[in-house]
Amino acid sequence: MGMEWPPAPAQQRKAAPGGGSALKLLLFVILVGLALRLLAGPAAYLLPPTVAPDGAARLVAAPGRERTGGGGTPPSEMDDSIFAVASSGPLTAPDKKEDSPGESCNLFHGEWVPHSSGPAYTNSSCRFIESPQNCMTNGRPDTDYLYWRWKPYGCDMPPFDGKKFLDGMRGKHWALIGDSILRNHVQSLLCLVSKVEDPTEAYHDSTFKSRRWHFPSHNFTVSLIWAPFLVKAKIFEDDDGVSTADLQLHLDVLETNWTSQWENFDYVVISTGQWFFKTAVYWENGAEIGCHSCQNKNLKEMTPEYSFRKALSAAFRFITSSHHKPVVFYRMWAPSHFENGEWFSGGTCNRTSPFRPGEAGNRETDNKMWRIEREEFDKAVVNQGPNDGADHLKLLDTFELSLLRPDGHSGPYRTYHPYEKGMTAKVQNDCLHWCLPGPIDAWNDVIMQMLAKD
């Protein structure tokens, strides 16, 4: 049973018995006028609301049962051939909520609905899931988080088609450039496409943070490039987030490990994010200009927003000025879902179902960073050369669909059986990276539809 909408107001009522002829004639004229108005008016007047009402019942997903959410069309009635036009803007409801072939919709605005089929792969069928994201192997006891799919308002979201993707990418090179969330993302992509062809690893650096895979039958290459700030950074931090010195961040110099390879890429997914909240010393023009939360009292305190904007501006300036023009997806802010503390102060993420629209609460910091990204992206689009084409730079706005999934993180199951010695054990939670399979797979569904548009 899906979410039910309030009944529509009655459009006509029976006349009280005993009325005279004049009254009947008057009612007849009114009814005829009303009928003509309805026939001539927009069909949207008759559609249900597009945002779930505040008092709507909570949806619960369960394996083996299929239910729609938010008044959407049941999956059996949806047309899997729909290829939606991607757009981005304020998170407001569209004018219509229907599944019509050929109509555009915002792929990034919608809700998660129950999905009985479950994920496209499992921890046992995909060898590319790294341990911190392998929640099932690590002993996560609940499985409801696996039985949801992203449903944009106004269109359907067909699942990722690995064969179609690989066939369309023969001879191409994809690069995913950024931080550990991009590493999380590339694992999902490899799990989806390896169902069609199992790739071979062609390269890895000494830390395995930058890697490359090749699909020989399709001559297709996927590169993962570690560049958490996109700009040049000296990092003194281990894998557990413990630093021995302050980060040194050069806001006007890009990391050469991705810019030096730029001409090799046909498609790029690039992003940055949460690292900018870390303690860091900022450099510009070869000199220290300030810092964020550092101990050097001689340096001016500066905000993460400043360094974030400067880094994005430098990256977009390089992308738009380069003579080589791969298709570039800028993937937007990835929210965390720590509750009752942060990652370093006992924060947890124990929820087992998605948020409904509007339920995520005040996200002032996340929204601020999202707005900076959008502003810098819009500037980059304006600054493109006249021959670049409108489709060279694309916005991959996964913020809303990710924000609604507090249940999809590794949490305590970033390590193997964390409560093996008892539920009172002190356990580190990961409420930023995503379980695989999990919500991050929808990012690839969205990319598939953006490619289909082209």
XYZ file of C-alpha atoms in Angstrom:
454
model
C 0.000 0.000 0.000
C 1.444 3.357 -0.980
C 1.126 6.755 0.564
C -2.445 8.073 0.240
C -3.351 11.655 -0.654
C -6.232 13.585 0.957
C -9.466 13.295 -1.018
C -10.040 15.961 -3.644
C -12.769 18.532 -2.834
C -16.155 17.735 -4.297
C -16.635 19.547 -7.586
C -20.377 19.339 -7.671
C -23.229 18.610 -5.291
C -26.789 17.404 -5.785
C -29.485 20.072 -5.668
C -31.820 19.911 -2.716
C -35.140 18.257 -3.596
C -38.182 20.448 -4.062
C -36.523 23.253 -6.067
C -38.481 25.072 -8.771
C -37.840 25.167 -12.516
C -35.931 28.442 -12.295
C -33.592 26.950 -9.745
C -33.063 23.857 -11.936
C -32.299 26.040 -14.949
C -29.818 28.105 -12.933
C -28.057 24.970 -11.693
C -27.939 23.580 -15.246
C -26.236 26.773 -16.508
C -23.713 26.695 -13.643
C -22.873 23.025 -14.249
C -22.408 23.545 -17.983
C -20.093 26.491 -17.334
C -18.086 24.483 -14.814
C -17.734 21.564 -17.222
C -16.484 23.845 -20.004
C -13.980 25.455 -17.632
C -12.573 22.074 -16.607
C -12.305 20.922 -20.203
C -10.484 24.076 -21.266
C -8.254 24.429 -18.195
C -4.815 22.895 -17.663
C -4.765 19.193 -16.929
C -2.426 19.893 -14.033
C -5.431 21.137 -12.012
C -6.457 17.497 -11.629
C -3.064 16.128 -10.558
C -2.195 15.158 -6.972
C 0.268 17.197 -4.891
C 3.963 16.813 -5.709
C 5.386 16.922 -2.194
C 4.503 14.402 0.481
C 2.151 15.949 3.071
C 3.551 16.434 6.552
C 1.182 13.936 8.072
C 1.815 11.160 5.553
C 2.392 7.679 6.863
C 5.992 6.456 7.173
C 7.056 4.005 4.483
C 8.871 0.855 5.499
C 10.748 -1.258 2.984
C 10.762 -5.018 3.244
C 12.194 -7.657 0.917
C 9.570 -9.370 -1.195
C 7.071 -6.514 -1.132
C 6.753 -3.682 -3.672
C 5.096 -0.452 -2.643
C 5.125 2.964 -4.193
C 5.833 6.126 -2.263
C 4.686 9.711 -2.436
C 1.817 9.095 -4.824
C 4.081 7.835 -7.628
C 3.097 5.373 -10.322
C 3.529 1.694 -9.381
C 6.734 0.268 -10.902
C 4.763 -2.194 -13.031
C 3.159 0.746 -14.844
C 6.367 2.698 -15.456
C 8.039 2.948 -18.856
C 11.698 1.926 -18.546
C 12.500 3.574 -21.874
C 12.193 7.090 -20.487
C 15.402 9.099 -20.751
C 14.995 12.217 -18.651
C 16.590 15.572 -19.274
C 18.860 16.510 -16.382
C 18.532 19.949 -14.890
C 19.393 21.551 -11.593
C 18.112 24.383 -9.469
C 16.391 25.129 -6.186
C 14.914 22.109 -4.471
C 11.276 22.912 -5.228
C 8.485 20.665 -6.388
C 7.823 20.516 -10.140
C 4.506 21.572 -11.665
C 3.587 17.978 -12.471
C 4.157 14.577 -11.022
C 3.657 11.954 -13.654
C 5.596 9.438 -15.732
C 5.207 10.595 -19.341
C 7.597 9.494 -22.085
C 9.376 12.409 -23.696
C 8.853 14.862 -20.826
C 11.821 16.352 -19.037
C 12.263 16.180 -15.288
C 14.829 17.031 -12.663
C 16.732 13.792 -12.033
C 18.060 15.223 -8.779
C 14.728 16.014 -7.086
C 12.555 13.175 -5.819
C 12.298 10.562 -3.098
C 13.316 7.022 -2.269
C 10.609 4.398 -2.792
C 10.533 0.741 -1.728
C 11.995 -1.690 -4.227
C 11.555 -5.418 -3.637
C 14.144 -6.521 -6.215
C 16.993 -5.218 -4.131
C 20.508 -4.314 -5.317
C 22.087 -5.180 -8.663
C 25.001 -6.964 -6.949
C 26.006 -8.266 -3.515
C 29.099 -8.463 -1.371
C 29.680 -11.997 -2.673
C 29.171 -11.182 -6.372
C 31.494 -8.136 -6.520
C 35.189 -8.324 -5.662
C 35.761 -4.557 -5.819
C 34.118 -3.619 -2.508
C 36.787 -2.454 -0.082
C 36.522 -3.544 3.527
C 35.285 -0.247 5.100
C 32.279 -0.235 2.713
C 31.576 -3.983 2.876
C 28.827 -3.666 5.478
C 27.288 -7.094 4.825
C 30.574 -8.960 5.284
C 31.365 -6.810 8.323
C 28.201 -8.027 10.043
C 25.570 -5.334 9.576
C 22.436 -7.133 10.807
C 19.670 -5.129 9.054
C 19.024 -5.328 5.307
C 16.115 -2.930 4.687
C 18.566 -0.291 3.439
C 19.104 -2.459 0.336
C 15.462 -2.320 -0.789
C 14.975 1.242 -1.952
C 15.408 2.999 -5.288
C 15.626 6.663 -6.242
C 12.454 7.970 -7.920
C 12.650 11.512 -9.395
C 9.411 13.458 -9.424
C 7.971 13.399 -12.912
C 9.884 10.486 -14.465
C 11.211 7.030 -13.810
C 14.834 6.111 -13.128
C 15.779 2.940 -15.027
C 18.563 0.912 -13.389
C 22.134 1.128 -14.599
C 22.656 -0.988 -17.712
C 26.225 -2.293 -17.649
C 26.143 -3.749 -21.152
C 24.754 -0.589 -22.714
C 27.281 1.490 -20.788
C 30.290 -0.577 -21.874
C 29.125 -0.819 -25.474
C 28.828 2.967 -25.597
C 32.252 3.480 -24.017
C 34.406 1.392 -26.335
C 37.835 2.951 -26.625
C 37.040 5.592 -23.971
C 38.783 6.604 -20.751
C 36.884 7.639 -17.620
C 38.562 9.404 -14.705
C 37.122 9.926 -11.238
C 39.083 12.702 -9.513
C 38.721 13.673 -5.870
C 38.640 12.235 -2.368
C 37.580 8.973 -0.704
C 33.940 9.528 -1.680
C 35.093 9.215 -5.302
C 36.843 5.983 -4.310
C 33.529 4.842 -2.844
C 31.842 5.833 -6.128
C 34.300 4.000 -8.367
C 33.780 0.786 -6.399
C 30.071 1.037 -7.171
C 30.765 1.652 -10.877
C 33.117 -1.329 -11.076
C 30.607 -3.588 -9.330
C 27.937 -2.617 -11.861
C 30.019 -2.974 -15.031
C 31.992 -6.052 -13.937
C 28.751 -8.025 -14.254
C 29.359 -7.680 -18.001
C 33.172 -7.806 -18.148
C 35.660 -8.298 -15.337
C 38.434 -5.683 -15.605
C 42.131 -6.080 -14.921
C 44.048 -3.657 -12.725
C 46.539 -1.729 -14.832
C 48.074 0.542 -12.165
C 48.060 1.545 -8.522
C 50.204 3.903 -6.500
C 51.974 2.890 -3.298
C 48.934 3.691 -1.136
C 46.333 2.244 -3.568
C 44.545 5.614 -3.507
C 45.138 6.212 -7.211
C 44.353 3.222 -9.428
C 43.457 2.273 -12.965
C 41.442 -0.612 -14.460
C 41.129 -1.811 -18.043
C 38.297 -3.702 -19.757
C 40.146 -5.375 -22.647
C 37.113 -6.577 -24.615
C 35.807 -3.003 -24.795
C 39.168 -1.194 -24.688
C 37.644 0.840 -21.864
C 39.677 2.372 -19.015
C 38.640 3.677 -15.588
C 41.089 5.773 -13.552
C 40.710 6.772 -9.913
C 42.875 9.780 -9.064
C 43.443 10.817 -5.467
C 43.165 14.614 -5.154
C 41.036 15.385 -2.068
C 41.354 19.175 -2.435
C 41.908 19.308 -6.223
C 44.570 21.906 -5.381
C 48.097 21.146 -4.166
C 48.182 19.861 -0.591
C 50.779 18.527 1.799
C 48.923 16.056 4.033
C 50.259 14.642 7.298
C 47.351 12.374 8.187
C 46.950 8.610 8.473
C 43.957 6.516 7.372
C 42.300 6.984 10.779
C 42.326 10.774 10.445
C 45.184 11.354 12.917
C 47.474 14.241 11.875
C 51.055 14.890 12.917
C 51.098 18.411 11.451
C 48.747 20.966 9.916
C 47.738 20.552 6.295
C 49.481 22.922 3.905
C 47.008 23.969 1.223
C 48.070 25.920 -1.890
C 44.801 27.426 -3.067
C 46.080 28.717 -6.411
C 48.029 25.631 -7.539
C 46.260 22.529 -8.826
C 47.430 18.991 -8.125
C 49.463 17.880 -11.121
C 48.485 14.209 -10.706
C 45.203 15.000 -12.470
C 46.034 18.021 -14.602
C 49.032 16.261 -16.182
C 46.778 13.441 -17.403
C 43.889 15.620 -18.526
C 44.365 15.059 -22.250
C 43.960 11.290 -21.792
C 40.397 11.532 -20.500
C 37.159 11.348 -22.462
C 34.848 11.553 -19.416
C 35.570 12.942 -15.959
C 33.705 12.835 -12.648
C 35.308 15.386 -10.341
C 34.481 16.654 -6.860
C 35.825 17.735 -3.524
C 34.251 18.442 -0.152
C 34.546 17.493 3.503
C 38.350 17.754 3.679
C 38.085 21.555 3.696
C 36.824 21.515 7.282
C 40.149 20.125 8.489
C 42.786 22.232 10.213
C 44.941 23.758 7.490
C 47.384 26.533 6.629
C 46.436 28.423 3.447
C 48.942 29.532 0.812
C 48.569 31.828 -2.195
C 51.300 33.173 -4.495
C 53.855 31.101 -2.589
C 53.146 32.699 0.793
C 51.081 31.862 3.856
C 47.921 33.994 3.945
C 46.076 32.499 6.909
C 44.742 29.277 8.320
C 41.709 27.458 9.614
C 41.779 26.343 13.284
C 45.591 26.209 13.363
C 47.760 26.855 16.408
C 49.865 29.567 14.746
C 48.519 32.750 16.303
C 50.458 34.878 13.810
C 48.204 33.683 10.977
C 44.778 35.140 10.318
C 41.859 32.783 10.967
C 40.031 32.066 7.700
C 36.935 30.047 6.890
C 36.708 26.709 5.093
C 34.247 28.398 2.748
C 37.029 30.696 1.524
C 39.426 27.862 0.708
C 36.644 25.745 -0.805
C 35.601 28.519 -3.183
C 39.183 29.298 -4.181
C 39.942 25.640 -4.948
C 36.779 25.221 -7.020
C 37.480 28.429 -8.910
C 41.000 27.241 -9.790
C 39.750 23.818 -10.915
C 36.940 25.213 -13.071
C 39.287 27.788 -14.582
C 41.600 24.991 -15.709
C 38.721 22.884 -17.073
C 37.166 25.688 -19.098
C 40.464 27.092 -20.424
C 41.962 23.750 -21.473
C 41.930 23.083 -25.213
C 41.053 19.446 -24.436
C 37.331 19.144 -23.717
C 36.254 15.862 -22.113
C 32.714 15.579 -20.807
C 32.996 16.701 -17.185
C 30.497 15.833 -14.454
C 30.972 17.971 -11.371
C 29.551 15.881 -8.540
C 28.180 18.083 -5.785
C 28.391 18.015 -2.000
C 28.204 14.670 -0.171
C 26.504 15.179 3.226
C 27.393 13.218 6.339
C 24.793 11.917 8.807
C 26.540 11.916 12.176
C 24.155 12.277 15.105
C 24.927 12.874 18.781
C 28.471 13.933 17.930
C 30.969 14.037 15.083
C 33.235 11.268 13.779
C 35.804 12.146 16.434
C 33.402 12.629 19.350
C 31.208 9.556 19.400
C 28.824 10.446 16.573
C 26.651 7.612 15.242
C 24.296 6.853 12.350
C 21.949 4.126 13.493
C 18.906 4.853 11.336
C 17.550 1.972 9.254
C 15.278 3.771 6.755
C 15.445 6.884 4.540
C 14.265 10.331 5.489
C 11.061 11.510 3.917
C 11.281 14.807 1.976
C 11.681 17.634 4.488
C 12.668 15.332 7.357
C 16.449 15.845 7.281
C 16.284 18.960 9.438
C 18.457 22.084 9.362
C 21.532 21.549 7.183
C 22.931 25.067 7.203
C 26.564 24.117 6.608
C 25.765 21.578 3.899
C 23.508 24.055 2.109
C 26.156 26.771 2.332
C 28.774 24.553 0.681
C 26.233 23.420 -1.934
C 25.509 27.054 -2.808
C 29.229 27.813 -3.230
C 29.531 24.875 -5.610
C 26.542 25.991 -7.608
C 27.803 29.568 -7.859
C 31.258 28.504 -9.022
C 29.800 26.003 -11.471
C 27.514 28.676 -12.958
C 30.493 31.007 -13.362
C 32.404 28.246 -15.134
C 29.533 27.645 -17.556
C 29.441 31.365 -18.380
C 33.215 31.418 -18.855
C 33.282 28.547 -21.320
C 34.623 29.377 -24.740
C 32.141 29.980 -27.590
C 33.043 26.663 -29.209
C 32.903 24.536 -26.059
C 29.262 23.553 -26.440
C 26.618 23.550 -23.737
C 27.101 19.893 -22.849
C 30.822 19.949 -22.059
C 30.337 20.717 -18.344
C 27.548 18.959 -16.450
C 26.233 19.277 -12.925
C 25.808 15.967 -11.103
C 23.754 17.114 -8.127
C 23.565 14.053 -5.886
C 23.068 16.148 -2.732
C 19.329 15.647 -2.212
C 19.212 11.939 -3.003
C 22.190 11.376 -0.671
C 20.839 13.610 2.102
C 17.684 11.473 2.326
C 19.655 8.274 3.080
C 20.979 8.399 6.665
C 20.543 4.619 6.751
C 23.051 3.916 3.970
C 26.376 4.498 5.736
C 28.849 1.979 7.094
C 28.414 3.294 10.634
C 30.121 0.904 13.055
C 30.355 -1.728 10.308
C 33.352 -0.038 8.704
C 35.287 -2.749 10.521
C 34.748 -6.492 10.710
C 32.158 -7.526 13.336
C 32.718 -4.478 15.583
C 30.547 -5.825 18.408
C 32.113 -9.263 18.505
C 33.166 -8.673 22.114
C 29.864 -7.129 23.179
C 27.501 -4.295 22.289
C 29.126 -2.003 24.859
C 32.404 -1.894 22.923
C 33.647 1.576 21.967
C 33.333 1.658 18.185
C 34.314 4.203 15.520
C 31.415 5.095 13.205
C 31.621 6.128 9.546
C 28.597 8.245 8.678
C 30.079 9.769 5.525
C 31.020 6.860 3.235
C 28.408 4.453 1.899
C 27.755 0.743 2.234
C 28.090 -1.219 -1.001
C 25.693 -2.117 -2.381
C 23.772 0.933 -1.241
C 22.475 4.427 -2.042
C 25.622 5.483 -3.904
C 24.684 3.056 -6.704
C 21.947 5.557 -7.641
C 24.676 8.042 -8.571
C 25.563 5.758 -11.469
C 21.885 5.368 -12.403
C 21.709 9.151 -12.716
C 24.905 9.343 -14.787
C 23.489 6.682 -17.115
C 20.417 8.844 -17.755
C 22.502 11.964 -18.298
C 24.524 10.060 -20.894
C 21.335 8.765 -22.509
C 20.164 12.350 -22.995
C 23.232 12.938 -25.161
